[in-house]
Short mmCIF file of N, CA, C and O in Angstrom, two decimals:
data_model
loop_
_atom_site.label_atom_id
_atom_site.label_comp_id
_atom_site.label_asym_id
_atom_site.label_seq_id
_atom_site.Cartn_x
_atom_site.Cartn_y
_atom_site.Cartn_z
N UNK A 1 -6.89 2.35 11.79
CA UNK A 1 -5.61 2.27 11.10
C UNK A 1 -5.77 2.81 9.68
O UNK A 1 -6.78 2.58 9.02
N UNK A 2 -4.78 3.51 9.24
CA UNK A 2 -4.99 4.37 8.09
C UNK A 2 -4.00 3.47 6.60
O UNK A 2 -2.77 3.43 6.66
N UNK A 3 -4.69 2.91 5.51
CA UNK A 3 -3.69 2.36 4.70
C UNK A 3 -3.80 3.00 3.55
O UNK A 3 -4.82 3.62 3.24
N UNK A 4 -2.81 2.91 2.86
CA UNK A 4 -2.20 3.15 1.69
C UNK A 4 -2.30 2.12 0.80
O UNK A 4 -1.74 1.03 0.92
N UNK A 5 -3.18 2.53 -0.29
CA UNK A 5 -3.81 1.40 -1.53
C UNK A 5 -2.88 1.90 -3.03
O UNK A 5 -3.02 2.94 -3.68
N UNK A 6 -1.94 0.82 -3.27
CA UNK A 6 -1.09 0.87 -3.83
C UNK A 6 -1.03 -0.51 -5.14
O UNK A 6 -0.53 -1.63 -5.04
N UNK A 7 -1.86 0.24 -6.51
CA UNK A 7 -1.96 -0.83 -7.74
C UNK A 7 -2.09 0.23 -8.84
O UNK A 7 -2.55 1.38 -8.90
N UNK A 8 -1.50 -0.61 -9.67
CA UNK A 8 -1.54 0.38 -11.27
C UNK A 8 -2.75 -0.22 -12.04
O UNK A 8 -2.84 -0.05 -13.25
N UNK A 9 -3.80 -1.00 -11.27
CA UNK A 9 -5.39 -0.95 -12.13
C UNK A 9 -6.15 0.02 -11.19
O UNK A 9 -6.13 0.13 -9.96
N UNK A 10 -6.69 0.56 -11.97
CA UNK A 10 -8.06 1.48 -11.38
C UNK A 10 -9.17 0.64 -10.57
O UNK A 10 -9.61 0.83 -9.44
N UNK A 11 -9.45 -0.22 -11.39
CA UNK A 11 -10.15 -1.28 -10.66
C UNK A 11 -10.16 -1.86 -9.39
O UNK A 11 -11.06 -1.97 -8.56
N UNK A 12 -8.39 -2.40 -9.40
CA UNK A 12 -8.06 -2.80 -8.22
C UNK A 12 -8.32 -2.04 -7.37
O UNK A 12 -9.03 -2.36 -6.42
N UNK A 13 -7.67 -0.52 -7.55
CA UNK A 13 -7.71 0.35 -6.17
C UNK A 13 -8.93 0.83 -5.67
O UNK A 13 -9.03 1.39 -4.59
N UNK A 14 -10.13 0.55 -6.66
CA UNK A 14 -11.23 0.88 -6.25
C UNK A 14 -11.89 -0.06 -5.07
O UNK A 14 -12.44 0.25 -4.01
N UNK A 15 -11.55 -1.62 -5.81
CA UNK A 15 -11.95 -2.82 -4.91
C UNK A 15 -11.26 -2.73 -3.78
O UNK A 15 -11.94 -2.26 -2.87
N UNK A 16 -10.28 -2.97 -3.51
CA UNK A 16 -9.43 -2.77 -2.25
C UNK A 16 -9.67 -1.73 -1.43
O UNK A 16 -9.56 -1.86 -0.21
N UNK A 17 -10.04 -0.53 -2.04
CA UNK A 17 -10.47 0.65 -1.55
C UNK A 17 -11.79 0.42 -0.49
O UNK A 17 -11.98 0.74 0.69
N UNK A 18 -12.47 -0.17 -1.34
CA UNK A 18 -14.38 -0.18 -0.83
C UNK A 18 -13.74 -1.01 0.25
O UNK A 18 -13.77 -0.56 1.39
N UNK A 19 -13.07 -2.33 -0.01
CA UNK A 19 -12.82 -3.51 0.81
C UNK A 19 -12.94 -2.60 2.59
O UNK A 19 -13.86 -2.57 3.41
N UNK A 20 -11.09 -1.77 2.58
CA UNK A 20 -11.27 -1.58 3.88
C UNK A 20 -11.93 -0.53 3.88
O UNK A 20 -11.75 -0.38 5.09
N UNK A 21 -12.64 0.48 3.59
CA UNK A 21 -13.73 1.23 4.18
C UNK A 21 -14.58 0.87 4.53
O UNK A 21 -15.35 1.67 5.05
N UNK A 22 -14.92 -0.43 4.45
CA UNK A 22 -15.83 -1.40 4.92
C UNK A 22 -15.92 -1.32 6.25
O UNK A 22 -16.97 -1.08 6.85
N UNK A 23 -14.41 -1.59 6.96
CA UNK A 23 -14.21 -2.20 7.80
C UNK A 23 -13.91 -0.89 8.63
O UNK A 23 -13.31 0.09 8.20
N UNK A 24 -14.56 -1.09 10.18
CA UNK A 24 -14.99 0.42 10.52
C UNK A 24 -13.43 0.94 11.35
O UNK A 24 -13.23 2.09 11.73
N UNK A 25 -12.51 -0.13 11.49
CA UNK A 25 -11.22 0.16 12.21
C UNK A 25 -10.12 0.89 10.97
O UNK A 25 -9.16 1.59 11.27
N UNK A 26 -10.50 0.57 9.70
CA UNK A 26 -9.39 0.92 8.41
C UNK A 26 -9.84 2.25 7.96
O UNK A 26 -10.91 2.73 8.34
N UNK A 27 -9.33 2.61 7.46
CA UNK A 27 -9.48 3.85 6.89
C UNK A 27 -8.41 3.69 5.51
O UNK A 27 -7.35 3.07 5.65
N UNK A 28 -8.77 4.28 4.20
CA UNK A 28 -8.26 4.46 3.00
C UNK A 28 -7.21 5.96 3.31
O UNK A 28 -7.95 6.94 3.22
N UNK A 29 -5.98 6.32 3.57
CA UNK A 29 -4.99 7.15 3.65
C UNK A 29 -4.89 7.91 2.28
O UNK A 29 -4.78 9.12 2.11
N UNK A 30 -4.93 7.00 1.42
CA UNK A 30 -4.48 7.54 -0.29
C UNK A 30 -4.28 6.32 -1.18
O UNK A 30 -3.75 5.22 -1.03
N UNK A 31 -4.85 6.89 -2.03
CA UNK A 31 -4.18 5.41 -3.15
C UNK A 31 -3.21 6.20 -4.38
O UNK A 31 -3.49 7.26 -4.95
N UNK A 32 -2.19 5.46 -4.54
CA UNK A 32 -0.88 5.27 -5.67
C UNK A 32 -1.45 4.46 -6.68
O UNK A 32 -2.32 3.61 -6.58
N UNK A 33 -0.75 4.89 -7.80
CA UNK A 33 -1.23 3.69 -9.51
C UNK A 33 0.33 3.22 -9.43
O UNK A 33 0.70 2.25 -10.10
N UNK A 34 1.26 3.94 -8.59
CA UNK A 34 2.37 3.32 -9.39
C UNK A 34 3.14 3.03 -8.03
O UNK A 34 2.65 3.48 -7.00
N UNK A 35 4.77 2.03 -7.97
CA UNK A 35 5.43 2.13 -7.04
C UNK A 35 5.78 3.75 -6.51
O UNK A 35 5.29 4.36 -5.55
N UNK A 36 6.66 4.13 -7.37
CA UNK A 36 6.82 5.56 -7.53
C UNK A 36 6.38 6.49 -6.48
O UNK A 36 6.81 7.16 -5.54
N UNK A 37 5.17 6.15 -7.19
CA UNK A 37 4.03 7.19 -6.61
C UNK A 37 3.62 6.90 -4.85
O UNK A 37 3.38 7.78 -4.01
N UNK A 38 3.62 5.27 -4.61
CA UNK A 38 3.27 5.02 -3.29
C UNK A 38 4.49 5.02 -2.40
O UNK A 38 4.39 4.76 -1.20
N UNK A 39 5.70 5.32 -3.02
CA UNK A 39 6.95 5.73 -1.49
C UNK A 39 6.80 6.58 -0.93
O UNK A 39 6.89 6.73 0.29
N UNK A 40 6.32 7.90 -2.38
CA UNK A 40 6.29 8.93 -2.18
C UNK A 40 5.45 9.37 -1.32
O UNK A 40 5.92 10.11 -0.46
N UNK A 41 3.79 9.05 -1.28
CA UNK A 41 2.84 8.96 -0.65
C UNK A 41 2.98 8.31 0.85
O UNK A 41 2.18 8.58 1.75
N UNK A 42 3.97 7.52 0.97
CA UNK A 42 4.24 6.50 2.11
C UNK A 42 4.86 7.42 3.06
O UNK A 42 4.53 7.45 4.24
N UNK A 43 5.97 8.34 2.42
CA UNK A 43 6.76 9.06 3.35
C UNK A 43 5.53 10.35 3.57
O UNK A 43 5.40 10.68 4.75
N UNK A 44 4.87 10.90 2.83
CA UNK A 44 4.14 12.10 2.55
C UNK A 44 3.03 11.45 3.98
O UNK A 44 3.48 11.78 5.08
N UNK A 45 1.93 10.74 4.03
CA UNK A 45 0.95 10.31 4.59
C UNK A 45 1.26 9.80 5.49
O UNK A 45 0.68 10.26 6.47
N UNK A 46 2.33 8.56 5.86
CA UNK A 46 2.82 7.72 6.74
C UNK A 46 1.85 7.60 7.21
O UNK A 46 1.33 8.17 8.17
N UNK A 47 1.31 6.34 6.16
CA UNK A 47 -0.14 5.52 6.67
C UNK A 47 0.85 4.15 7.59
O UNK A 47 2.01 3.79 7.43
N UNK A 48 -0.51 3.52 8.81
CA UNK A 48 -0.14 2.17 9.56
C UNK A 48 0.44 1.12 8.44
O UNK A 48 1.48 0.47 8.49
N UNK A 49 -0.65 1.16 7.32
CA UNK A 49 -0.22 -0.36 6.74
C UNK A 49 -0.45 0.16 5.37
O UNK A 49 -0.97 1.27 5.25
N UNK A 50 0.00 -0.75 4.00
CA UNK A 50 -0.08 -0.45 2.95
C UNK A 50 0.05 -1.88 2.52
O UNK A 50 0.77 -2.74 3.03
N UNK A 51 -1.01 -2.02 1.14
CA UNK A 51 -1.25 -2.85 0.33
C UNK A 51 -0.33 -2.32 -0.89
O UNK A 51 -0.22 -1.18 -1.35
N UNK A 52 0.36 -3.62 -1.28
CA UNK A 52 0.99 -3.22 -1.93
C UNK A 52 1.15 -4.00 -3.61
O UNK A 52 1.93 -4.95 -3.48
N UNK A 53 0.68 -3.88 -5.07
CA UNK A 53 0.69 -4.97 -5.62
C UNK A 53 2.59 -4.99 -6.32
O UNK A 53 3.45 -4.13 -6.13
N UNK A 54 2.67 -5.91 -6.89
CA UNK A 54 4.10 -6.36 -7.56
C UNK A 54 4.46 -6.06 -8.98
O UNK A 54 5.55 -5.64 -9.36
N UNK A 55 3.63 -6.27 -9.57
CA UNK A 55 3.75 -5.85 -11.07
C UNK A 55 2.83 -4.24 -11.68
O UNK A 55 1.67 -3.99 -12.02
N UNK A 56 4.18 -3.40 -11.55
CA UNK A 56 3.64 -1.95 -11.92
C UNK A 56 4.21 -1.34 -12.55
O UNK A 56 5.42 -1.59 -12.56
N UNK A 57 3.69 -0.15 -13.45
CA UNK A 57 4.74 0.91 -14.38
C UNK A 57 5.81 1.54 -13.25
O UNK A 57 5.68 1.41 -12.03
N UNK A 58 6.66 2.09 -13.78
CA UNK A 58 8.19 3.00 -13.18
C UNK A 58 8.54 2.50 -11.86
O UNK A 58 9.55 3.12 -11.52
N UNK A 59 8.26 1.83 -11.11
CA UNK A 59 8.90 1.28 -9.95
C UNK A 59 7.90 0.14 -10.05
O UNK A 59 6.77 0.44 -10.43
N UNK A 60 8.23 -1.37 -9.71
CA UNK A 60 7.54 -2.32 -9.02
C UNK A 60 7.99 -2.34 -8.03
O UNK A 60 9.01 -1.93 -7.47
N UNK A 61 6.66 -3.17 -7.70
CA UNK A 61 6.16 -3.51 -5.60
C UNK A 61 7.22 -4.35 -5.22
O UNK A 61 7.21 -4.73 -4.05
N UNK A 62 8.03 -4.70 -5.87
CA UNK A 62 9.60 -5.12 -5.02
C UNK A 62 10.68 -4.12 -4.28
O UNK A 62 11.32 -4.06 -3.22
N UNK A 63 10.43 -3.12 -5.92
CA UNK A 63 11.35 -1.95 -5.66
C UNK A 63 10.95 -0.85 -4.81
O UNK A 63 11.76 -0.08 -4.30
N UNK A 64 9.73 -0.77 -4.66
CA UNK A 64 8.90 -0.23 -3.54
C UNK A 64 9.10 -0.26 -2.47
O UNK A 64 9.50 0.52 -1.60
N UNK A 65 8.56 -1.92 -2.62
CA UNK A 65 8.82 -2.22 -0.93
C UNK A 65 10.56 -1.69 -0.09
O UNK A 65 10.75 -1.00 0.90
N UNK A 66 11.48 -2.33 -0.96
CA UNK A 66 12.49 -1.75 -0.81
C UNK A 66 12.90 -0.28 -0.70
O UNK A 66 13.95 0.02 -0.15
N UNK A 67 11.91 0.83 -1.34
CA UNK A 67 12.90 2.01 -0.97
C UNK A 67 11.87 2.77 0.19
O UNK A 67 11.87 3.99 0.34
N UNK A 68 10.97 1.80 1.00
CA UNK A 68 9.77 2.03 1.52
C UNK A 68 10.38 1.58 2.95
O UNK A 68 9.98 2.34 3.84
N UNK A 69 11.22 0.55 3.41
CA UNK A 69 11.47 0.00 4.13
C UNK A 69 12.72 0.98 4.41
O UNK A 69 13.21 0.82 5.52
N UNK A 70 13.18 1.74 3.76
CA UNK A 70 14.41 2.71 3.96
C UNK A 70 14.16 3.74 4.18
O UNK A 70 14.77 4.27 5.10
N UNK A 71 13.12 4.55 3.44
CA UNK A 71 12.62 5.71 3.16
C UNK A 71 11.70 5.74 5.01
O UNK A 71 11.99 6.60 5.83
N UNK A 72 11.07 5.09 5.17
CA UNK A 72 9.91 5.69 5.68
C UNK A 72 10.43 4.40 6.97
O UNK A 72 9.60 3.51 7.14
N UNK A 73 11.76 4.31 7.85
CA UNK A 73 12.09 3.62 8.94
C UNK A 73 11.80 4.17 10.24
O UNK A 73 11.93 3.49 11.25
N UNK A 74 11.36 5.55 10.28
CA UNK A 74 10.74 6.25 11.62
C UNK A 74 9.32 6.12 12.13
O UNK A 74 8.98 6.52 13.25
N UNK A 75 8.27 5.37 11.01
CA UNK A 75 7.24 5.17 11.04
C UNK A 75 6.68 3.46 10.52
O UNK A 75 5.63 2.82 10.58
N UNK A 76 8.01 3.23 10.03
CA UNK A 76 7.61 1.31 9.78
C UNK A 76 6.18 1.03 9.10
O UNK A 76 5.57 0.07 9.57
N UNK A 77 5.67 1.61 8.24
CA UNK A 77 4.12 1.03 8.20
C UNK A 77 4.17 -0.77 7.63
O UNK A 77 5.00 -1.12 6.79
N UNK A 78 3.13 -1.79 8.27
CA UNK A 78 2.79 -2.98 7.56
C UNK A 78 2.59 -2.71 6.75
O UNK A 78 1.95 -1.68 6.54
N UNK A 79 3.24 -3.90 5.35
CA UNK A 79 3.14 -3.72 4.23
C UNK A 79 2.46 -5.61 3.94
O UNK A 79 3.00 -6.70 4.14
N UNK A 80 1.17 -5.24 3.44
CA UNK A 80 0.59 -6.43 2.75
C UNK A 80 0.78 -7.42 1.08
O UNK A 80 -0.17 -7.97 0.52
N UNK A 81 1.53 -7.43 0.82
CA UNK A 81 2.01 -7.23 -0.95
C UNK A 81 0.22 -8.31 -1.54
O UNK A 81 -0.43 -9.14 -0.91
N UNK A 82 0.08 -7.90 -2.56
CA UNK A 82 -1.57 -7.93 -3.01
C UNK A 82 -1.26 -8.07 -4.62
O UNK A 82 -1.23 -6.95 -5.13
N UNK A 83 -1.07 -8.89 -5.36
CA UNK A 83 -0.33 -9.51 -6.40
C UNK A 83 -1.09 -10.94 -6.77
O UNK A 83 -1.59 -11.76 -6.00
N UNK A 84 -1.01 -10.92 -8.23
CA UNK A 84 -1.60 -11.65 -9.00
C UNK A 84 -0.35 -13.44 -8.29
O UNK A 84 -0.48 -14.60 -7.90
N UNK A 85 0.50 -12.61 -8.52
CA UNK A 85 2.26 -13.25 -8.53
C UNK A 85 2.58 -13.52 -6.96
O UNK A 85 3.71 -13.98 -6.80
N UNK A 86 1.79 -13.32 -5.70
CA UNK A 86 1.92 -13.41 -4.60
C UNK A 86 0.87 -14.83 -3.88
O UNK A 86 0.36 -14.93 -2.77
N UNK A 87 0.85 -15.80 -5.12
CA UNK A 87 0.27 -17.05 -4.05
C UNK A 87 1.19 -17.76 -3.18
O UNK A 87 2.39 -17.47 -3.21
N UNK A 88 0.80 -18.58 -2.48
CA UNK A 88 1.61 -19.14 -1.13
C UNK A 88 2.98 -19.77 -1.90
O UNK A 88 2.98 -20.42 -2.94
N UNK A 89 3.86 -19.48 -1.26
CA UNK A 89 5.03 -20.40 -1.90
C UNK A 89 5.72 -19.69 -3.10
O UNK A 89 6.85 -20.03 -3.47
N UNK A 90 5.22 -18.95 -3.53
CA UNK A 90 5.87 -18.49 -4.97
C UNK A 90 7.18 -17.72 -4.42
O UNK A 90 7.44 -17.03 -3.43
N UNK A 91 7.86 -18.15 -5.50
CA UNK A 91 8.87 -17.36 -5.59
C UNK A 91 8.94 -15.24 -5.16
O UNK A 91 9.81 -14.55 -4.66
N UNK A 92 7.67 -14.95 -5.66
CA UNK A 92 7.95 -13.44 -5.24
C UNK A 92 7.12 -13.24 -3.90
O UNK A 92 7.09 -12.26 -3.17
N UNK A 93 6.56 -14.22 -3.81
CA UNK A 93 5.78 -13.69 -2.40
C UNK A 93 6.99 -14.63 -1.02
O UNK A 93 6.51 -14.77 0.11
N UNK A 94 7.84 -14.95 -1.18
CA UNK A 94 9.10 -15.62 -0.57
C UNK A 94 9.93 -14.37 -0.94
O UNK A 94 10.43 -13.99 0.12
N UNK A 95 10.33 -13.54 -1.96
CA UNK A 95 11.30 -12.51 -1.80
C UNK A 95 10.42 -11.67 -1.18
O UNK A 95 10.70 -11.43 0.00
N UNK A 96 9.12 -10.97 -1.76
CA UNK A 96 8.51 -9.90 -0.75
C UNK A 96 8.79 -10.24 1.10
O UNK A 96 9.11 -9.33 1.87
N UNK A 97 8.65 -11.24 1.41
CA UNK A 97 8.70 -11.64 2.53
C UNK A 97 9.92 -11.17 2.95
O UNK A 97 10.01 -10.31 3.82
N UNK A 98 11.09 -11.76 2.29
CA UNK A 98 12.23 -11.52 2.75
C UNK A 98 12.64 -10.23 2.90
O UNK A 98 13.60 -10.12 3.66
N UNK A 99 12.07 -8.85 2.23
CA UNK A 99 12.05 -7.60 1.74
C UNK A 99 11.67 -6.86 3.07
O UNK A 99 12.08 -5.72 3.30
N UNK A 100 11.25 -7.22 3.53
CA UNK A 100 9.90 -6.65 4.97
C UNK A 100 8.81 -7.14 4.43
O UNK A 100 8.59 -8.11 5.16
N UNK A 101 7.88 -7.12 3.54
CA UNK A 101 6.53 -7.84 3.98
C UNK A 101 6.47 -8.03 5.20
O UNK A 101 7.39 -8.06 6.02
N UNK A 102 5.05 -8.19 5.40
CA UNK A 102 4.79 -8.50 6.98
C UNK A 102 3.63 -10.21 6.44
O UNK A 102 3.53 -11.28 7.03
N UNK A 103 2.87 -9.66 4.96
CA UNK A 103 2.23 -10.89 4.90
C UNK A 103 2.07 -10.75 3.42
O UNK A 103 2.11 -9.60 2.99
N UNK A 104 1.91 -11.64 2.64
CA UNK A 104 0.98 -11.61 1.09
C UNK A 104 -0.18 -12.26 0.42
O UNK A 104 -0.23 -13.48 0.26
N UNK A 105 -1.05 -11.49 0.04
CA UNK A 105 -2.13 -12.35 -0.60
C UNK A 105 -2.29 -12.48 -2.38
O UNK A 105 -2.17 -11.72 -3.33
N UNK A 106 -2.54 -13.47 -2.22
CA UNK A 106 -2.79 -13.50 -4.06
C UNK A 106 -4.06 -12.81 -4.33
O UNK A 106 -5.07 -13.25 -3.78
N UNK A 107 -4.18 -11.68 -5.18
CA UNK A 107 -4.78 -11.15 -6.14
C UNK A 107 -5.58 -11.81 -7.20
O UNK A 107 -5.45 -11.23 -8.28
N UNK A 108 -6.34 -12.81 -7.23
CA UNK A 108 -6.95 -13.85 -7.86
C UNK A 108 -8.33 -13.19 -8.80
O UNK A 108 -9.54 -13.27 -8.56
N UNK A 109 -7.48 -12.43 -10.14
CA UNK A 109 -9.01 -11.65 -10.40
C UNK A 109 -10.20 -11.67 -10.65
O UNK A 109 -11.02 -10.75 -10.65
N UNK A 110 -10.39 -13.80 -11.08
CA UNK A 110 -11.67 -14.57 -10.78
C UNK A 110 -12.70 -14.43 -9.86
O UNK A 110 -13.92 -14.26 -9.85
N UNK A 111 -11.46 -14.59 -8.79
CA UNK A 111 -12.25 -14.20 -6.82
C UNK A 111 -13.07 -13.14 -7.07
O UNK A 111 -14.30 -13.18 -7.18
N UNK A 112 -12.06 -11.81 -7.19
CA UNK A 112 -12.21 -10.62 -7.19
C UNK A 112 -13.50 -10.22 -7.85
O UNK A 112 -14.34 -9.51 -7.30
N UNK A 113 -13.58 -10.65 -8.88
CA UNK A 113 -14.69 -10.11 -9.66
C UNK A 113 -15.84 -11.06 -9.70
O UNK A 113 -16.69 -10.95 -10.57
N UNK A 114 -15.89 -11.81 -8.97
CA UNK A 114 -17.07 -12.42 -8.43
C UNK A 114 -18.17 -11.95 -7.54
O UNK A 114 -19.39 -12.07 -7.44
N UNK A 115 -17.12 -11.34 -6.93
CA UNK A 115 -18.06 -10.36 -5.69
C UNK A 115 -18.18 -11.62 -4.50
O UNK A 115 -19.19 -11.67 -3.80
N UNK A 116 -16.90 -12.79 -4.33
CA UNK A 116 -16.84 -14.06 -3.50
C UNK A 116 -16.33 -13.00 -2.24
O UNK A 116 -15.52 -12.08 -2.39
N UNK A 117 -16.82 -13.28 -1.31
CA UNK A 117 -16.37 -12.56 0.21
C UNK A 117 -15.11 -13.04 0.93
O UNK A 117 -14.67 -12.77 2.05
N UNK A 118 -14.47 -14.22 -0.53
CA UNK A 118 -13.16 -15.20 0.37
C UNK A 118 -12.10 -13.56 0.17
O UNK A 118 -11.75 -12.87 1.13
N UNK A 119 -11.81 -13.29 -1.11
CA UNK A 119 -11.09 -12.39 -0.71
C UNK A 119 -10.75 -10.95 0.04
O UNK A 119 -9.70 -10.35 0.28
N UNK A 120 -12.10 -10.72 0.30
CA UNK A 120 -11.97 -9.20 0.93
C UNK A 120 -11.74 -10.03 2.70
O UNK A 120 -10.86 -9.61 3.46
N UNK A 121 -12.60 -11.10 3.06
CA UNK A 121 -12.23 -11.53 3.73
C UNK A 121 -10.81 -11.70 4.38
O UNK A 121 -10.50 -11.28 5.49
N UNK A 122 -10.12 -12.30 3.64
CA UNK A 122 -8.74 -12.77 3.71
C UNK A 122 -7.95 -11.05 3.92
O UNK A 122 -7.11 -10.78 4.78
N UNK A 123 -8.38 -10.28 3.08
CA UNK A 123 -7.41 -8.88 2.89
C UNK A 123 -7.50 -8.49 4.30
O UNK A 123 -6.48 -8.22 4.95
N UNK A 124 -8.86 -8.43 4.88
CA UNK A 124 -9.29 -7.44 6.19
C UNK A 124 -8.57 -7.76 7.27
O UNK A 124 -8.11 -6.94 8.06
N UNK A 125 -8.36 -9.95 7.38
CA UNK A 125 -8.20 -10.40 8.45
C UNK A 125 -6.25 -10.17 8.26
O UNK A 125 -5.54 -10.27 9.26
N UNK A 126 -5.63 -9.87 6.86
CA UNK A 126 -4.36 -9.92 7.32
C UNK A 126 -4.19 -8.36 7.58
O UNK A 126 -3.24 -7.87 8.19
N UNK A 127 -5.06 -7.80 7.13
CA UNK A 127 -4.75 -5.99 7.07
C UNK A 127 -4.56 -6.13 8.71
O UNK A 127 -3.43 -5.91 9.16
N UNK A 128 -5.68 -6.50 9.69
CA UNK A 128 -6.16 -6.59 10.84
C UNK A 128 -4.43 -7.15 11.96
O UNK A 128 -3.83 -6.72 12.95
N UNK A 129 -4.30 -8.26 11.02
CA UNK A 129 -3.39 -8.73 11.70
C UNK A 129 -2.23 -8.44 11.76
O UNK A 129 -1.54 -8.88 12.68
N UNK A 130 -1.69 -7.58 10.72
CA UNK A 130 -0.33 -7.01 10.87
C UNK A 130 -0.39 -5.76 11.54
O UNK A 130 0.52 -5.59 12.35
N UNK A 131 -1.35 -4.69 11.40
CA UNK A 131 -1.84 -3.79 11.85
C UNK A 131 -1.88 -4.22 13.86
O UNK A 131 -2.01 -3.29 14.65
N UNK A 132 -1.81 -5.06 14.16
CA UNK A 132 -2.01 -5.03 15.78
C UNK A 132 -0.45 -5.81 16.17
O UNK A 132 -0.16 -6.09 17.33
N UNK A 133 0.39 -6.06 15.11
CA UNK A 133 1.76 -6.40 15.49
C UNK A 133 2.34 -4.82 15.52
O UNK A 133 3.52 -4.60 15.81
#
């Protein structure tokens, strides 16, 4: 399955990046810094699934998701939203949901930069799981 890595840190897209190349079924499609940039890429590539974070320059991952779910309806890719602002229950990971999301994980940059295996873990098994819906 081919995804689309979609964050305005360098960092992030690097981590997320390594994450599913890890994993021998994912494949990295392209990565976006901005919303903008990943519709565009979304309709251009029409990767399976895309990570997507919420807080970004010239389009956010709301407005994304939204012109992503319109833009690119002949190919539907899962969209994971991957956000600082996307823990269980929150308010934006309840609108992403409502948006199309298929699932969201919190972005926890403690986790992250620990090098803790809970989160790449967690990314692979929902990448995995929306990816076979």
């Amino acid at each position: 399955m081919r995804v689309l890595v979609v964050d305005d840190s360098a960092f992030m897209r690097k981590v997320i990046s390594r994450i599913i190349e890890a994993a021998p079924e994912l494949e990295v499609a392209g990565v976006a810094k901005n919303g903008r940039e990943g519709v565009e890429m979304a309709q251009r590539l029409r990767p399976d699934l895309i990570t997507l974070d919420i807080e970004m320059p010239e389009l956010d991952g709301l407005g994304a998701l939204r012109q992503i779910r319109l833009k690119c309806r002949d190919h539907a890719p899962g969209v994971v939203m991957c956000s600082s602002l996307t823990t269980e229950g929150s308010v934006e990971a309840l609108r992403a949901l409502r948006l199309g999301a298929a699932d969201v994980i919190a972005k926890d940059p403690a986790t992250v930069t620990s090098g803790a295996s809970g989160f790449a873990e967690e990314l692979l098994g929902k990448l995995r799981e929306v990816g076979a819906e």
